[in-house]
Coordinates of C-alpha atoms and ligand atoms in Angstrom, one line a residue:
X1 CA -45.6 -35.7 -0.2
X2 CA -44.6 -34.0 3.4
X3 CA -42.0 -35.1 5.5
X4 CA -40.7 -33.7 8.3
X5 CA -37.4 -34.9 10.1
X6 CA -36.3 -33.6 13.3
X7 CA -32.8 -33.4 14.6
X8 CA -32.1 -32.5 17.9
X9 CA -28.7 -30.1 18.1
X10 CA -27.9 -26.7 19.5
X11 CA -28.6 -24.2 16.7
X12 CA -31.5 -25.3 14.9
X13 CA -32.3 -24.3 11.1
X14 CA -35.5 -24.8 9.6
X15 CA -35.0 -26.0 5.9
X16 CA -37.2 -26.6 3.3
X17 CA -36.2 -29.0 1.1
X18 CA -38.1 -29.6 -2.9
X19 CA -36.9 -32.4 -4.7
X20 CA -39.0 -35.3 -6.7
X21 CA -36.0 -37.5 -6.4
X22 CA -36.3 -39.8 -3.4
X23 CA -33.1 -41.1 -3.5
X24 CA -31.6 -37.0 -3.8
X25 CA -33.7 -36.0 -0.7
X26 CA -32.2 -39.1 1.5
X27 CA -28.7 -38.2 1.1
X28 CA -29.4 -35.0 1.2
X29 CA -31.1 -36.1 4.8
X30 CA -28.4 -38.3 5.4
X31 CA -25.6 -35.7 5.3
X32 CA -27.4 -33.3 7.6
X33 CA -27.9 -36.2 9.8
X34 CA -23.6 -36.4 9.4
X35 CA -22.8 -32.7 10.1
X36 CA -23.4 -30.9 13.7
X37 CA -26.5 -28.8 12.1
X38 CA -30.0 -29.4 14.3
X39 CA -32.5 -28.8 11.8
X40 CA -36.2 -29.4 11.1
X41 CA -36.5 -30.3 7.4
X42 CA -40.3 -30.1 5.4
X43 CA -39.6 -31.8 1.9
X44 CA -41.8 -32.0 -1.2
X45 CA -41.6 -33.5 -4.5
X46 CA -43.8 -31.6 -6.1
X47 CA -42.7 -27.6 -6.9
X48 CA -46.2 -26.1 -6.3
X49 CA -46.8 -28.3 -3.1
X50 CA -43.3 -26.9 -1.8
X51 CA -43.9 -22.9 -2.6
X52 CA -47.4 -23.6 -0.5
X53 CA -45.7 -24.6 2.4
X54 CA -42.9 -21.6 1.7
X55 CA -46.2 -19.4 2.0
X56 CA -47.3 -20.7 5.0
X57 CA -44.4 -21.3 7.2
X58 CA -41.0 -19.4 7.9
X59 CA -37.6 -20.9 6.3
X60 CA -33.9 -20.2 7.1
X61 CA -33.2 -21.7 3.6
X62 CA -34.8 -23.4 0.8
X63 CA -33.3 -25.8 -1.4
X64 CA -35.0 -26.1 -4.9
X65 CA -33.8 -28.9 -7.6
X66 CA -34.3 -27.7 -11.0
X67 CA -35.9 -30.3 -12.4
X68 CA -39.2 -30.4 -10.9
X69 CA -42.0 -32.5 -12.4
X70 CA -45.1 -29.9 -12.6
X71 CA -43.1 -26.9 -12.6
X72 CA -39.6 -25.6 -13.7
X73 CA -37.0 -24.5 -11.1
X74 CA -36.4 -21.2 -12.1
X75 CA -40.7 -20.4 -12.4
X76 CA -40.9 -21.6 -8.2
X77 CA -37.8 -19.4 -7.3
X78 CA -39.4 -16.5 -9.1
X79 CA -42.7 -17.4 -6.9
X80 CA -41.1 -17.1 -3.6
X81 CA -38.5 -14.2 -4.3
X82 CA -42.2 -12.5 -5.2
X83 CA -43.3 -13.3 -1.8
X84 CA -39.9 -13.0 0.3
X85 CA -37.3 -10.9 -2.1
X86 CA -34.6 -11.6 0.9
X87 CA -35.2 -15.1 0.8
X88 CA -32.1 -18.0 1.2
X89 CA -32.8 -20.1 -1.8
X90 CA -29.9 -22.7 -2.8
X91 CA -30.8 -24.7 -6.3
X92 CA -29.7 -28.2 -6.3
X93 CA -27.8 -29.4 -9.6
X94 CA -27.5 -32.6 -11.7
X95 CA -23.7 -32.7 -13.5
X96 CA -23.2 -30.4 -16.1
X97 CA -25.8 -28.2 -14.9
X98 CA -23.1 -25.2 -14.8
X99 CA -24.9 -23.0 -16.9
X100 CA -28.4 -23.9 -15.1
X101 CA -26.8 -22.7 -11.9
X102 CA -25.8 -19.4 -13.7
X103 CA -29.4 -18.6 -15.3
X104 CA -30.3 -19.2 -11.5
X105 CA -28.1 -17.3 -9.6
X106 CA -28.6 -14.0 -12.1
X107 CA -32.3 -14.9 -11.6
X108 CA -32.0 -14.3 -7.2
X109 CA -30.6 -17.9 -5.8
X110 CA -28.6 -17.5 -3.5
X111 CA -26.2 -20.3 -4.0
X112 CA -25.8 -23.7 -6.3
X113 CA -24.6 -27.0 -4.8
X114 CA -24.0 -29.3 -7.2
X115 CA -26.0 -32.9 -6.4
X116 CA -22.9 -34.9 -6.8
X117 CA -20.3 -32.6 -4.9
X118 CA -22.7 -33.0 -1.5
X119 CA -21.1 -33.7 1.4
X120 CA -21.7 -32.7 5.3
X121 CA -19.0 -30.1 5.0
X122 CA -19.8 -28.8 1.8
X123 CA -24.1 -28.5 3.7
X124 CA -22.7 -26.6 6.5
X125 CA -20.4 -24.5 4.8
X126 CA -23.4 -23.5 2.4
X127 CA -25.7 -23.1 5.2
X128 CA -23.2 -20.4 7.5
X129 CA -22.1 -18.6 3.7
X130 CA -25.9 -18.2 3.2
X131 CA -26.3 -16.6 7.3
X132 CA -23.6 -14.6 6.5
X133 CA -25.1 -13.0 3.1
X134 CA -28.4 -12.8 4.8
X135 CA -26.9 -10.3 7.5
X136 CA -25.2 -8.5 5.1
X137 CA -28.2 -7.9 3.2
X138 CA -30.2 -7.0 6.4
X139 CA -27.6 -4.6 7.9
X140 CA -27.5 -2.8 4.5
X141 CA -31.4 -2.9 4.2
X142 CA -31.2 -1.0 7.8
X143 CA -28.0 1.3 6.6
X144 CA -30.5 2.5 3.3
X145 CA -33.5 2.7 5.3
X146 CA -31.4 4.8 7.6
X147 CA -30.1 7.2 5.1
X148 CA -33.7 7.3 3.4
X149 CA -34.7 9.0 6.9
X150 CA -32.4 11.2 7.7
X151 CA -32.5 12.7 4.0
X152 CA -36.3 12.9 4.8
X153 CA -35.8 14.9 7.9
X154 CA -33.4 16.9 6.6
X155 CA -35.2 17.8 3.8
X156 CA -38.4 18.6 6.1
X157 CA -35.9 20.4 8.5
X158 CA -34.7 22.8 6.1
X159 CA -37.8 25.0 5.4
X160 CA -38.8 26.0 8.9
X161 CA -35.5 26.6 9.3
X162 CA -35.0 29.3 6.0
X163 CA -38.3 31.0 7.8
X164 CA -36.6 31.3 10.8
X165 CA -33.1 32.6 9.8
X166 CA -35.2 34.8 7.1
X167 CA -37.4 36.1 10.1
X168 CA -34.1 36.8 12.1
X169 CA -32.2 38.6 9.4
X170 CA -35.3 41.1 8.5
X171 CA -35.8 41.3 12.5
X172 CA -31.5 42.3 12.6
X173 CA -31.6 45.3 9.3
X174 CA -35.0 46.4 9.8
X175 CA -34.6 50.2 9.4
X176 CA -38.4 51.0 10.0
X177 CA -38.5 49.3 13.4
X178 CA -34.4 49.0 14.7
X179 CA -34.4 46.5 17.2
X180 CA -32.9 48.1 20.6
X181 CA -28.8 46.8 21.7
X182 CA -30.3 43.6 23.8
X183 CA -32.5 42.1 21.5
X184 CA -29.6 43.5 18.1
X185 CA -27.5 41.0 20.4
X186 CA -30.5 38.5 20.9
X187 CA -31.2 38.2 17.5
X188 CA -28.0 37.8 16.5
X189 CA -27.3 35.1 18.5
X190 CA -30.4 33.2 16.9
X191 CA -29.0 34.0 13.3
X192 CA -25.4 32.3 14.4
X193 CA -27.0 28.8 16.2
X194 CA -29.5 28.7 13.5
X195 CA -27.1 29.4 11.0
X196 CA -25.1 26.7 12.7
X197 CA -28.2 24.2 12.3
X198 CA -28.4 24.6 8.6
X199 CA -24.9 24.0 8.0
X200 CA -25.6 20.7 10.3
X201 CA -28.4 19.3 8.5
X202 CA -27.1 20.6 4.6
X203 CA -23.8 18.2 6.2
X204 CA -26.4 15.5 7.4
X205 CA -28.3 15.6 3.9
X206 CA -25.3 15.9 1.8
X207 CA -24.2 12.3 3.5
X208 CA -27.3 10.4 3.2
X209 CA -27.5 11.7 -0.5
X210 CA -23.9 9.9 -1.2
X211 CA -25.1 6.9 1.4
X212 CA -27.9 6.5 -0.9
X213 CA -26.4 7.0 -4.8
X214 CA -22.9 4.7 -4.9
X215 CA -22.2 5.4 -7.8
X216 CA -23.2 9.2 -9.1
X217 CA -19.4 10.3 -9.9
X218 CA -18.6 11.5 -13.3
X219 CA -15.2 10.4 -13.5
X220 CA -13.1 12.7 -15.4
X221 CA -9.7 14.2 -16.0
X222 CA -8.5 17.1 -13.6
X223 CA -5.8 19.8 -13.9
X224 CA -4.2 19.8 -10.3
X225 CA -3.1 22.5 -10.4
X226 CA -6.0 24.4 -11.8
X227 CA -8.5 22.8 -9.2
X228 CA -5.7 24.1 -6.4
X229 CA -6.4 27.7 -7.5
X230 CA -9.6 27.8 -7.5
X231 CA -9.9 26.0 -4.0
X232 CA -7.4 28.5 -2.6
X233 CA -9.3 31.7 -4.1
X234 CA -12.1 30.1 -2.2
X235 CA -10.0 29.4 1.0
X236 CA -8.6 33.2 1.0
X237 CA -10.9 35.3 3.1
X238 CA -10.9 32.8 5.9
X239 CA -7.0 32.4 5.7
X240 CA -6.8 35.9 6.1
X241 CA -9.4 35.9 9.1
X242 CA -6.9 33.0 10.9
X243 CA -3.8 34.9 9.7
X244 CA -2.7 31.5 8.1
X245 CA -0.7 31.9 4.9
X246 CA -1.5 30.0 1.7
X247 CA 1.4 28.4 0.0
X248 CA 1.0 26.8 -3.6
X249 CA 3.9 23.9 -4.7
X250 CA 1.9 22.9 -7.0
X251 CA 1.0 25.5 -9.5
X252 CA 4.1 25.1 -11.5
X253 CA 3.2 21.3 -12.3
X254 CA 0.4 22.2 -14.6
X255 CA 0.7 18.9 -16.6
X256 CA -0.4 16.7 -13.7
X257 CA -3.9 15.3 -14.3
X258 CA -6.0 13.3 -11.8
X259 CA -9.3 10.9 -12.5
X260 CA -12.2 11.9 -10.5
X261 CA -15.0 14.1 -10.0
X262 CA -13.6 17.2 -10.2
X263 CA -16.8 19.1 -8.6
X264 CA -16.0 16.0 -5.3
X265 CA -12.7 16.4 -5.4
X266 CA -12.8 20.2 -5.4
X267 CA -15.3 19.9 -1.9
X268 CA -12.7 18.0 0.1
X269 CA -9.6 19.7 -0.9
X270 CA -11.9 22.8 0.4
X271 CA -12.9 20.6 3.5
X272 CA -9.0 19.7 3.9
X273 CA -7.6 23.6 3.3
X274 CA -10.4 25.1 5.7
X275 CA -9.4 22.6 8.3
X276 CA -5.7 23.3 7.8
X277 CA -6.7 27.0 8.4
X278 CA -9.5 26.4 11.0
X279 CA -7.1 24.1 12.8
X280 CA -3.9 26.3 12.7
X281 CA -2.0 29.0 14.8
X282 CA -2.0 32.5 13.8
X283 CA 1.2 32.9 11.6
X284 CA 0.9 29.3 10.5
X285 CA 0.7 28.0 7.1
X286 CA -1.1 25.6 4.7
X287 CA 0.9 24.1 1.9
X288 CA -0.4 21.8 -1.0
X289 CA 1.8 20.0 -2.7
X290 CA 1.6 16.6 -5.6
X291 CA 3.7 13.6 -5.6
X292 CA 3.6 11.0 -8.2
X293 CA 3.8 7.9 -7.1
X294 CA 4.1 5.5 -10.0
X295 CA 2.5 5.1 -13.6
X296 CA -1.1 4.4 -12.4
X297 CA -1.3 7.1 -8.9
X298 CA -0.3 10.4 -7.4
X299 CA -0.8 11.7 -4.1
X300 CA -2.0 15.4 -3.3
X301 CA -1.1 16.2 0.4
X302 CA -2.4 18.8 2.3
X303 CA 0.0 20.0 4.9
X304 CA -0.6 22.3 8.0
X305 CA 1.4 23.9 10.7
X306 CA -1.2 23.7 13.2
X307 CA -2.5 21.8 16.2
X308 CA -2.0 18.2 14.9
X309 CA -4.0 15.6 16.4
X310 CA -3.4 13.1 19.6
X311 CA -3.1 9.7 18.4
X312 CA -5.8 8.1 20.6
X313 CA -7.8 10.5 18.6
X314 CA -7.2 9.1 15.1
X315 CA -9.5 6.0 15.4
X316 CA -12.0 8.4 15.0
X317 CA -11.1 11.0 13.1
X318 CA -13.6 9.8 9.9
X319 CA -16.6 8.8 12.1
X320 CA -19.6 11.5 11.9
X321 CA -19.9 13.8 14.3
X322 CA -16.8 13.5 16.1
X323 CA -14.9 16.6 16.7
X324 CA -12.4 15.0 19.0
X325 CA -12.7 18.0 21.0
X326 CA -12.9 20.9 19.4
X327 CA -16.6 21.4 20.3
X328 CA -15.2 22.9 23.5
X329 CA -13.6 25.1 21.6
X330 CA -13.9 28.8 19.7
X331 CA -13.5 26.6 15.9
X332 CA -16.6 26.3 14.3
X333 CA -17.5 22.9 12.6
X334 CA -20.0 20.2 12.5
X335 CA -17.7 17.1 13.1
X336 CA -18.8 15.7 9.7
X337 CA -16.5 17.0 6.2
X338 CA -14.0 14.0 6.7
X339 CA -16.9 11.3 7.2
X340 CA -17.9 12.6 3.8
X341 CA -14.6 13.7 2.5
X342 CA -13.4 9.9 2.8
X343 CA -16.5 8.6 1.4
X344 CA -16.3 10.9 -2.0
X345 CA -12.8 10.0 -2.5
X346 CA -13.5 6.2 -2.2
X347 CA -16.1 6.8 -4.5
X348 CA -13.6 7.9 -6.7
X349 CA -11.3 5.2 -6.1
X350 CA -8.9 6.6 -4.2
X351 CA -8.3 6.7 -0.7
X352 CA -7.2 9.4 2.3
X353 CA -4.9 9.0 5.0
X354 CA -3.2 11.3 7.5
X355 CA 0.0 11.9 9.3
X356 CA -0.1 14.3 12.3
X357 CA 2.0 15.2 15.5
X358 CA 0.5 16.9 18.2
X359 CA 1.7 20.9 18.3
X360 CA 3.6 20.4 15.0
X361 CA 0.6 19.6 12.2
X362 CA -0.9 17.7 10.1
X363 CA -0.4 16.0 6.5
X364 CA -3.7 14.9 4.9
X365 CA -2.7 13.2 1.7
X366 CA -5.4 12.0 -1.0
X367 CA -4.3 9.4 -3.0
X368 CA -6.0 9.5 -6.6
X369 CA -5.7 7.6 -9.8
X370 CA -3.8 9.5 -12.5
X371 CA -5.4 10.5 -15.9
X372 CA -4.0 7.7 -18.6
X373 CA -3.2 11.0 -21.3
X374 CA -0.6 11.7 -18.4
X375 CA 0.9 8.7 -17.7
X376 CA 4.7 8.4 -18.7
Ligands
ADP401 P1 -15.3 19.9 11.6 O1 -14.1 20.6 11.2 O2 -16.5 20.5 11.0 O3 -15.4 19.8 13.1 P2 -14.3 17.6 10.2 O4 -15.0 16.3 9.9 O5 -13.7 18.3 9.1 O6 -15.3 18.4 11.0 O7 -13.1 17.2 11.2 C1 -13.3 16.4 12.4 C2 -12.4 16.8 13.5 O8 -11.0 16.5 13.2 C3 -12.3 18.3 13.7 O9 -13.4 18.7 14.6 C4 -11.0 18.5 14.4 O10 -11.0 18.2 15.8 C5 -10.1 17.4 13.7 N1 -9.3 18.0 12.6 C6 -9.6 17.9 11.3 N2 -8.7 18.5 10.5 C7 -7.7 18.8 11.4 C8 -6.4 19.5 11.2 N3 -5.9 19.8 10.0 N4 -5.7 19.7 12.3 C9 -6.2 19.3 13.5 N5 -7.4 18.8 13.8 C10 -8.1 18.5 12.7

């Protein structure tokens, strides 16, 4: 049986509507006919008949009753997920149907609406939630395919760009053939922008790798302290470089534990303590220091004496590739370690903030779950 009804609003939706009771698909007409939705309906009785016109035709949203007569509910919505895996489907339920609605929704519905709980309201409501997911769904399709590229082209990126900086560096300490001053200077310059490049698409690739696996932390117990030693042996040549001094308050708090990654965590305190450096005055100083905040969180802050940052600035301070200026200047830097700092400490359930006045410094502060052995 095919039917289609036409109502003529504004937005229109193109529904498809399988059902084998007659008296069902009427109100379910009926409330449409209600509610401000303009919609062309196709209804079938029969499942089969209804995933044949699915095939054939392009639907905002199907809704499928689970008791067919030829063919059961959950078989048809496997049928079209197979064809369309993004598809809207909504599966219409008798009373008591509860744990019908749950084998369906684990099984790619959408949505349930129970038969006897349909009303206008309750139709449009449905119909906008089901929009809504559907963008969602799109704009993160987009955001992976995105991140599938750029891992692509960084990875393809990287090779031609080890020949050249190989090429350049034999070119720069050849001792058989010494390259004359001009072309010393030459060459170097190549080695420093493509040396620059590198650490622009290893940023770039490092990003789409933690776009693209959510959930790859090992969450474990860190020692502070010990991670803030081993970050600032890391950190000392370029303090030294930037005449910045070092300062340590939290080395003396040895029994404060964190929950995280501790190889994540150890990249953006780096990240943070090379930007307090990079970002500094001659003279200046970085400081780390540990707060506990209550049973369940502490808070490591990372405090510098440097530039600070203007407030019409901060909005965005996390976004890739923003260096709110300091591409004009003699600081070297991509524009991208917070984009990925934030992202690795969200991963780890925690979150990053900043406090900052302009010619005074900056106070990065990472707040982190505490390790339960530590909690008093
Ligand atoms: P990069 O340092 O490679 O440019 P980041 O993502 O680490 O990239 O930082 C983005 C921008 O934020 C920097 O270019 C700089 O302008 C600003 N910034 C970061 N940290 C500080 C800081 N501690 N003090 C002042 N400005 C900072």
């Amino acid at each position: 049986m095919n039917s289609i009804l036409q109502q003529n609003q504004e937005k229109s939706y193109k529904l498809l509507l399988i059902d084998d009771d007659k008296v069902d698909r009427s109100s379910f007409q009926r409330f449409l006919n209600k509610s401000d939705i303009s919609c062309e309906i196709q209804a079938y009785s029969y499942g089969l008949e209804g995933f044949d016109a699915f095939k054939e035709n392009q639907f905002d949203c199907v809704f499928l009753d689970y008791n067919l007569p030829d063919i059961d509910g959950l078989e048809i919505l496997g049928k079209i997920l197979a064809v369309d895996p993004l598809a809207s489907i909504v599966i219409m339920t008798g009373e008591g149907d509860e744990f019908l609605a749950a084998q369906a929704i684990k099984s790619g519905a959408s949505d349930y609406l129970p038969k006897d709980a349909l009303t206008p309201v309750v139709l449009v409501q449905c119909l906008q939630n089901l929009e809504m997911r559907k963008a969602k769904e799109e704009a993160e399709q987009h955001n992976k395919a995105k991140s599938e590229f750029l891992s692509r082209m960084s990875h393809e990126l990287r090779t031609p760009m080890n020949a050249i900086l190989g090429f350049a560096q034999l070119m720069s300490e050849s001792e058989k053939d010494p390259l004359s001053e001009a072309h010393q200077a030459r060459v170097s310059q190549i080695l420093n922008a493509g040396r620059h490049l590198m650490d622009l698409i290893n940023d770039v690739l490092e990003l789409s790798r933690i776009e693209k696996e959510e959930d790859d932390v090992s969450i474990e117990s860190i020692c502070v302290a010990e991670l803030v030693e081993e970050v600032f042996s890391m950190v000392h040549p370029i303090s030294e470089e930037f005449h910045v001094d070092l300062i340590d308050n939290i080395s003396s708090h040895k029994g404060i534990y964190a929950l995280g990654d501790k190889m994540r965590l150890r990249q953006v305190l780096l990240n943070l303590v090379s930007n307090g450096i990079k970002y500094n005055c001659p003279k200046g100083s970085v400081t780390l220091t540990v707060d506990i905040l209550d049973e369940k969180y502490l808070r490591i802050n990372v405090n510098d004496t440097g530039i600070g940052i203007a407030n019409e600035k901060l909005a965005s301070l996390f976004k890739p590739f923003d260096r709110l200026g300091a591409e004009y200047s003699e600081v070297e830097g991509t524009g991208i370690g917070l984009t990925i700092s934030k992202k690795l400490i969200e991963l780890m359930n925690g979150s990053i903030g900043v406090k900052t006045f302009v010619g005074k410094g900056s106070e990065f502060h990472i707040l982190l779950p505490r390790a339960p052995s530590c909690q008093t």
